[in-house]
Short mmCIF file of C-alpha atoms in Angstrom, two decimals:
data_model
loop_
_atom_site.label_atom_id
_atom_site.label_comp_id
_atom_site.label_asym_id
_atom_site.label_seq_id
_atom_site.Cartn_x
_atom_site.Cartn_y
_atom_site.Cartn_z
CA MET A 1 -17.93 -68.19 -49.91
CA HIS A 2 -15.13 -70.14 -51.51
CA MET A 3 -15.54 -73.75 -52.56
CA SER A 4 -12.52 -76.02 -52.82
CA ASP A 5 -11.99 -78.75 -55.39
CA GLY A 6 -14.10 -81.85 -54.82
CA ILE A 7 -16.94 -80.27 -52.85
CA VAL A 8 -19.26 -81.03 -55.77
CA ASP A 9 -18.80 -83.70 -58.41
CA ALA A 10 -17.19 -83.12 -61.81
CA PRO A 11 -20.43 -82.87 -63.86
CA THR A 12 -21.74 -80.16 -61.54
CA SER A 13 -18.44 -78.27 -61.77
CA VAL A 14 -18.58 -78.46 -65.57
CA ILE A 15 -22.20 -77.29 -65.72
CA PHE A 16 -21.56 -74.24 -63.58
CA GLY A 17 -18.29 -73.63 -65.37
CA PHE A 18 -20.33 -73.15 -68.55
CA VAL A 19 -22.79 -70.95 -66.66
CA ALA A 20 -19.88 -68.78 -65.50
CA VAL A 21 -18.37 -68.52 -68.99
CA LEU A 22 -21.69 -67.58 -70.58
CA GLY A 23 -22.49 -65.09 -67.84
CA LEU A 24 -19.10 -63.42 -68.09
CA ALA A 25 -19.36 -63.27 -71.88
CA VAL A 26 -22.57 -61.27 -71.51
CA CYS A 27 -20.93 -59.07 -68.87
CA VAL A 28 -17.94 -58.31 -71.09
CA ALA A 29 -20.20 -57.39 -73.99
CA ARG A 30 -22.40 -55.15 -71.85
CA ALA A 31 -19.59 -53.64 -69.77
CA ARG A 32 -18.15 -51.77 -72.76
CA ARG A 33 -20.89 -49.16 -72.62
CA ASP A 34 -20.36 -48.59 -68.89
CA LEU A 35 -16.58 -48.12 -68.98
CA ASP A 36 -15.54 -44.48 -69.22
CA ASP A 37 -12.91 -42.21 -67.70
CA ARG A 38 -14.70 -42.38 -64.34
CA THR A 39 -15.69 -46.04 -64.21
CA ALA A 40 -12.43 -47.62 -65.38
CA PRO A 41 -10.21 -46.26 -62.55
CA MET A 42 -12.95 -46.94 -59.99
CA ALA A 43 -13.22 -50.53 -61.24
CA GLY A 44 -9.56 -51.07 -60.49
CA LEU A 45 -9.91 -49.57 -57.03
CA VAL A 46 -12.96 -51.60 -56.04
CA ALA A 47 -11.39 -54.82 -57.37
CA ALA A 48 -8.30 -54.20 -55.22
CA PHE A 49 -10.51 -53.44 -52.21
CA VAL A 50 -12.59 -56.60 -52.69
CA PHE A 51 -9.40 -58.65 -53.13
CA ALA A 52 -8.18 -57.38 -49.76
CA VAL A 53 -11.39 -57.91 -47.78
CA GLN A 54 -11.91 -61.40 -49.23
CA MET A 55 -8.63 -62.55 -47.72
CA LEU A 56 -10.36 -62.75 -44.33
CA ASN A 57 -12.02 -66.18 -44.30
CA PHE A 58 -14.26 -67.96 -41.79
CA PRO A 59 -14.39 -71.81 -41.94
CA ILE A 60 -17.97 -73.09 -42.28
CA LEU A 61 -17.82 -76.59 -43.75
CA PRO A 62 -14.90 -78.85 -44.68
CA GLY A 63 -13.45 -77.23 -47.80
CA VAL A 64 -15.84 -74.27 -47.62
CA SER A 65 -15.14 -70.85 -46.13
CA GLY A 66 -17.25 -67.74 -45.70
CA HIS A 67 -16.04 -64.18 -46.24
CA LEU A 68 -17.12 -60.78 -47.47
CA LEU A 69 -18.13 -60.88 -51.14
CA GLY A 70 -18.12 -57.32 -52.47
CA GLY A 71 -20.57 -57.90 -55.31
CA ALA A 72 -23.11 -55.29 -54.24
CA LEU A 73 -20.34 -52.79 -53.54
CA CYS A 74 -18.91 -53.23 -57.03
CA ALA A 75 -22.34 -53.07 -58.68
CA ILE A 76 -23.37 -49.89 -56.87
CA LEU A 77 -20.12 -48.10 -57.71
CA VAL A 78 -19.32 -49.34 -61.23
CA GLY A 79 -22.45 -51.16 -62.42
CA PRO A 80 -23.40 -54.86 -62.35
CA TYR A 81 -21.60 -55.90 -65.55
CA VAL A 82 -18.28 -54.28 -64.71
CA GLY A 83 -18.79 -55.30 -61.09
CA ALA A 84 -19.23 -58.97 -61.97
CA ILE A 85 -16.01 -58.84 -64.00
CA CYS A 86 -14.16 -57.23 -61.08
CA VAL A 87 -15.25 -59.96 -58.66
CA SER A 88 -14.41 -62.67 -61.22
CA ILE A 89 -10.87 -61.32 -61.64
CA VAL A 90 -10.46 -61.31 -57.86
CA LEU A 91 -11.63 -64.93 -57.63
CA LEU A 92 -9.31 -66.01 -60.45
CA LEU A 93 -6.28 -64.34 -58.86
CA GLN A 94 -7.06 -65.84 -55.47
CA ALA A 95 -7.38 -69.32 -56.97
CA LEU A 96 -4.12 -69.00 -58.92
CA LEU A 97 -1.96 -67.18 -56.39
CA PHE A 98 -3.26 -68.37 -53.02
CA ALA A 99 -5.17 -71.59 -53.82
CA ASP A 100 -8.19 -69.91 -52.23
CA GLY A 101 -10.93 -71.87 -53.96
CA GLY A 102 -9.99 -74.67 -56.32
CA LEU A 103 -9.58 -74.27 -60.07
CA SER A 104 -12.19 -76.93 -60.79
CA ALA A 105 -14.55 -75.01 -58.49
CA LEU A 106 -13.83 -71.65 -60.14
CA GLY A 107 -17.00 -71.85 -62.21
CA THR A 108 -19.20 -72.45 -59.17
CA ASN A 109 -17.46 -69.69 -57.20
CA ILE A 110 -17.85 -67.19 -60.04
CA THR A 111 -21.49 -68.19 -60.50
CA ASN A 112 -22.27 -67.68 -56.82
CA MET A 113 -20.25 -64.60 -55.97
CA ALA A 114 -19.58 -62.73 -59.21
CA LEU A 115 -22.84 -63.39 -61.04
CA LEU A 116 -25.62 -64.38 -58.65
CA GLY A 117 -24.51 -62.23 -55.72
CA THR A 118 -23.61 -59.16 -57.77
CA PHE A 119 -26.77 -59.07 -59.86
CA VAL A 120 -29.11 -59.87 -56.98
CA GLY A 121 -27.43 -57.18 -54.90
CA TYR A 122 -27.78 -54.69 -57.73
CA GLY A 123 -31.39 -55.70 -58.26
CA VAL A 124 -32.12 -54.87 -54.62
CA ALA A 125 -30.30 -51.54 -55.01
CA VAL A 126 -32.34 -50.69 -58.11
CA ALA A 127 -35.56 -51.58 -56.28
CA MET A 128 -34.52 -49.13 -53.54
CA ARG A 129 -33.16 -46.48 -55.90
CA ARG A 130 -35.90 -43.97 -55.05
CA ILE A 131 -34.70 -44.14 -51.45
CA ALA A 132 -31.05 -44.00 -52.50
CA THR A 133 -31.52 -40.82 -54.53
CA ARG A 134 -33.28 -38.89 -51.77
CA SER A 135 -30.27 -38.40 -49.51
CA ARG A 136 -26.89 -39.77 -48.59
CA GLY A 137 -28.55 -41.61 -45.71
CA GLY A 138 -30.92 -43.29 -48.13
CA LEU A 139 -27.97 -44.34 -50.30
CA VAL A 140 -26.15 -45.77 -47.28
CA LEU A 141 -29.24 -47.74 -46.24
CA THR A 142 -29.66 -49.06 -49.78
CA ALA A 143 -26.04 -50.18 -49.88
CA PHE A 144 -26.39 -52.02 -46.56
CA VAL A 145 -29.55 -53.90 -47.57
CA ALA A 146 -28.21 -54.78 -51.03
CA ALA A 147 -24.96 -56.13 -49.57
CA TRP A 148 -26.75 -58.22 -46.94
CA VAL A 149 -29.11 -59.78 -49.49
CA ASN A 150 -26.21 -60.32 -51.91
CA THR A 151 -24.32 -62.31 -49.28
CA VAL A 152 -27.20 -64.54 -48.22
CA VAL A 153 -28.41 -65.27 -51.76
CA ALA A 154 -24.89 -66.14 -52.93
CA SER A 155 -24.64 -68.67 -50.08
CA LEU A 156 -27.90 -70.23 -51.25
CA GLY A 157 -26.32 -70.62 -54.68
CA PHE A 158 -23.79 -72.91 -53.03
CA VAL A 159 -26.63 -74.84 -51.40
CA LEU A 160 -28.19 -75.42 -54.82
CA GLU A 161 -24.91 -76.67 -56.26
CA TYR A 162 -24.35 -78.94 -53.26
CA ALA A 163 -27.87 -80.32 -53.64
CA ILE A 164 -27.06 -81.18 -57.27
CA GLY A 165 -23.59 -82.63 -56.93
CA GLY A 166 -22.43 -82.72 -53.31
CA GLU A 167 -22.44 -85.51 -50.78
CA GLY A 168 -21.41 -86.21 -47.21
CA LEU A 169 -23.66 -83.84 -45.28
CA ALA A 170 -27.43 -83.64 -45.00
CA LEU A 171 -28.85 -80.84 -47.13
CA GLY A 172 -30.68 -79.37 -44.14
CA THR A 173 -27.39 -79.07 -42.27
CA VAL A 174 -25.76 -77.33 -45.23
CA ILE A 175 -28.65 -74.88 -45.57
CA GLY A 176 -28.60 -74.04 -41.88
CA LEU A 177 -24.85 -73.51 -41.71
CA MET A 178 -24.50 -71.56 -44.94
CA ALA A 179 -27.55 -69.32 -44.54
CA GLY A 180 -26.97 -68.82 -40.82
CA PHE A 181 -23.31 -67.90 -41.06
CA HIS A 182 -23.81 -65.70 -44.10
CA ALA A 183 -26.71 -63.86 -42.51
CA LEU A 184 -24.17 -62.79 -39.89
CA ILE A 185 -21.38 -62.18 -42.39
CA GLY A 186 -23.87 -60.13 -44.40
CA ILE A 187 -24.18 -57.66 -41.53
CA GLY A 188 -20.44 -57.02 -41.66
CA GLU A 189 -20.55 -56.81 -45.44
CA GLY A 190 -23.47 -54.42 -45.25
CA ILE A 191 -21.64 -52.12 -42.85
CA ILE A 192 -18.45 -52.09 -44.93
CA THR A 193 -20.41 -51.54 -48.15
CA ALA A 194 -22.51 -48.77 -46.63
CA LEU A 195 -19.47 -46.96 -45.22
CA THR A 196 -17.54 -47.26 -48.47
CA VAL A 197 -20.39 -46.12 -50.71
CA GLY A 198 -21.23 -43.32 -48.30
CA ALA A 199 -17.61 -42.13 -48.27
CA VAL A 200 -17.42 -42.10 -52.07
CA ALA A 201 -20.77 -40.30 -52.35
CA SER A 202 -19.70 -37.62 -49.90
CA VAL A 203 -16.61 -36.75 -51.96
CA ARG A 204 -17.45 -37.72 -55.54
CA PRO A 205 -21.15 -38.56 -55.94
CA ASP A 206 -20.62 -38.66 -59.71
CA LEU A 207 -18.64 -41.88 -59.19
CA VAL A 208 -21.63 -43.80 -57.76
CA TYR A 209 -23.06 -45.73 -60.70
CA LEU A 210 -26.40 -46.47 -59.07
CA THR A 211 -27.41 -42.86 -58.54
CA ARG A 212 -25.58 -41.51 -61.57
CA SER A 213 -27.51 -43.81 -63.89
CA ALA A 214 -30.76 -42.87 -62.16
CA ALA A 215 -30.28 -39.10 -62.21
CA PRO A 216 -27.22 -37.56 -63.87
CA SER A 217 -27.98 -34.24 -62.16
CA LEU A 218 -28.48 -35.85 -58.76
CA THR A 219 -27.69 -33.66 -55.78
CA ILE A 220 -26.76 -35.27 -52.49
CA LYS A 221 -26.66 -32.87 -49.56
CA GLY A 222 -25.96 -29.94 -51.81
CA VAL A 223 -23.27 -31.63 -53.90
CA SER A 224 -24.21 -31.88 -57.56
CA ALA A 225 -23.51 -35.24 -59.21
#
């Protein structure tokens, strides 16, 4: 979900701006070990894909829109650190080129979508990795669940920020709208993520970070990773 300028007060924007900077600094440092001749091109592709799907927005609150996030997709294919950087680049470009999410809200948007959503989604995928490595169907199911949880949890990150520095709507109303809408959006995100990850795994299973990191010699339906 994108937040516009002024949805939360300036101190809250500054706090989560620092959170975003610190989180991305860790991601940049850790991403170096994940980037190789397979991950780097895939990172560019998934960032472009996420940029495209995020252009479809659904109004939820004044100044707040819901859309597909892509954090779990990025994390499953290129790892959580590279994935968080990919989503952050998408958010920055959207803010600069299309005014989709305000610049003062960039820190909150990165915190919610690039950091919280991506790492929670990847955490779910790791928890289900034994299922994911059994078959392509297990991988598709894992991708769906991780994407759905990623979407809902990221929306709750907004609720926390609004509780700290927002005003104008009752917190219960915000929780209901954000969690309710994103539970539905998460179904769409889960389907898109599952189809995309499944398609990549069927052609190049060695490009799926989640299963590659779990078992370099993984075989999915007779195709050696």
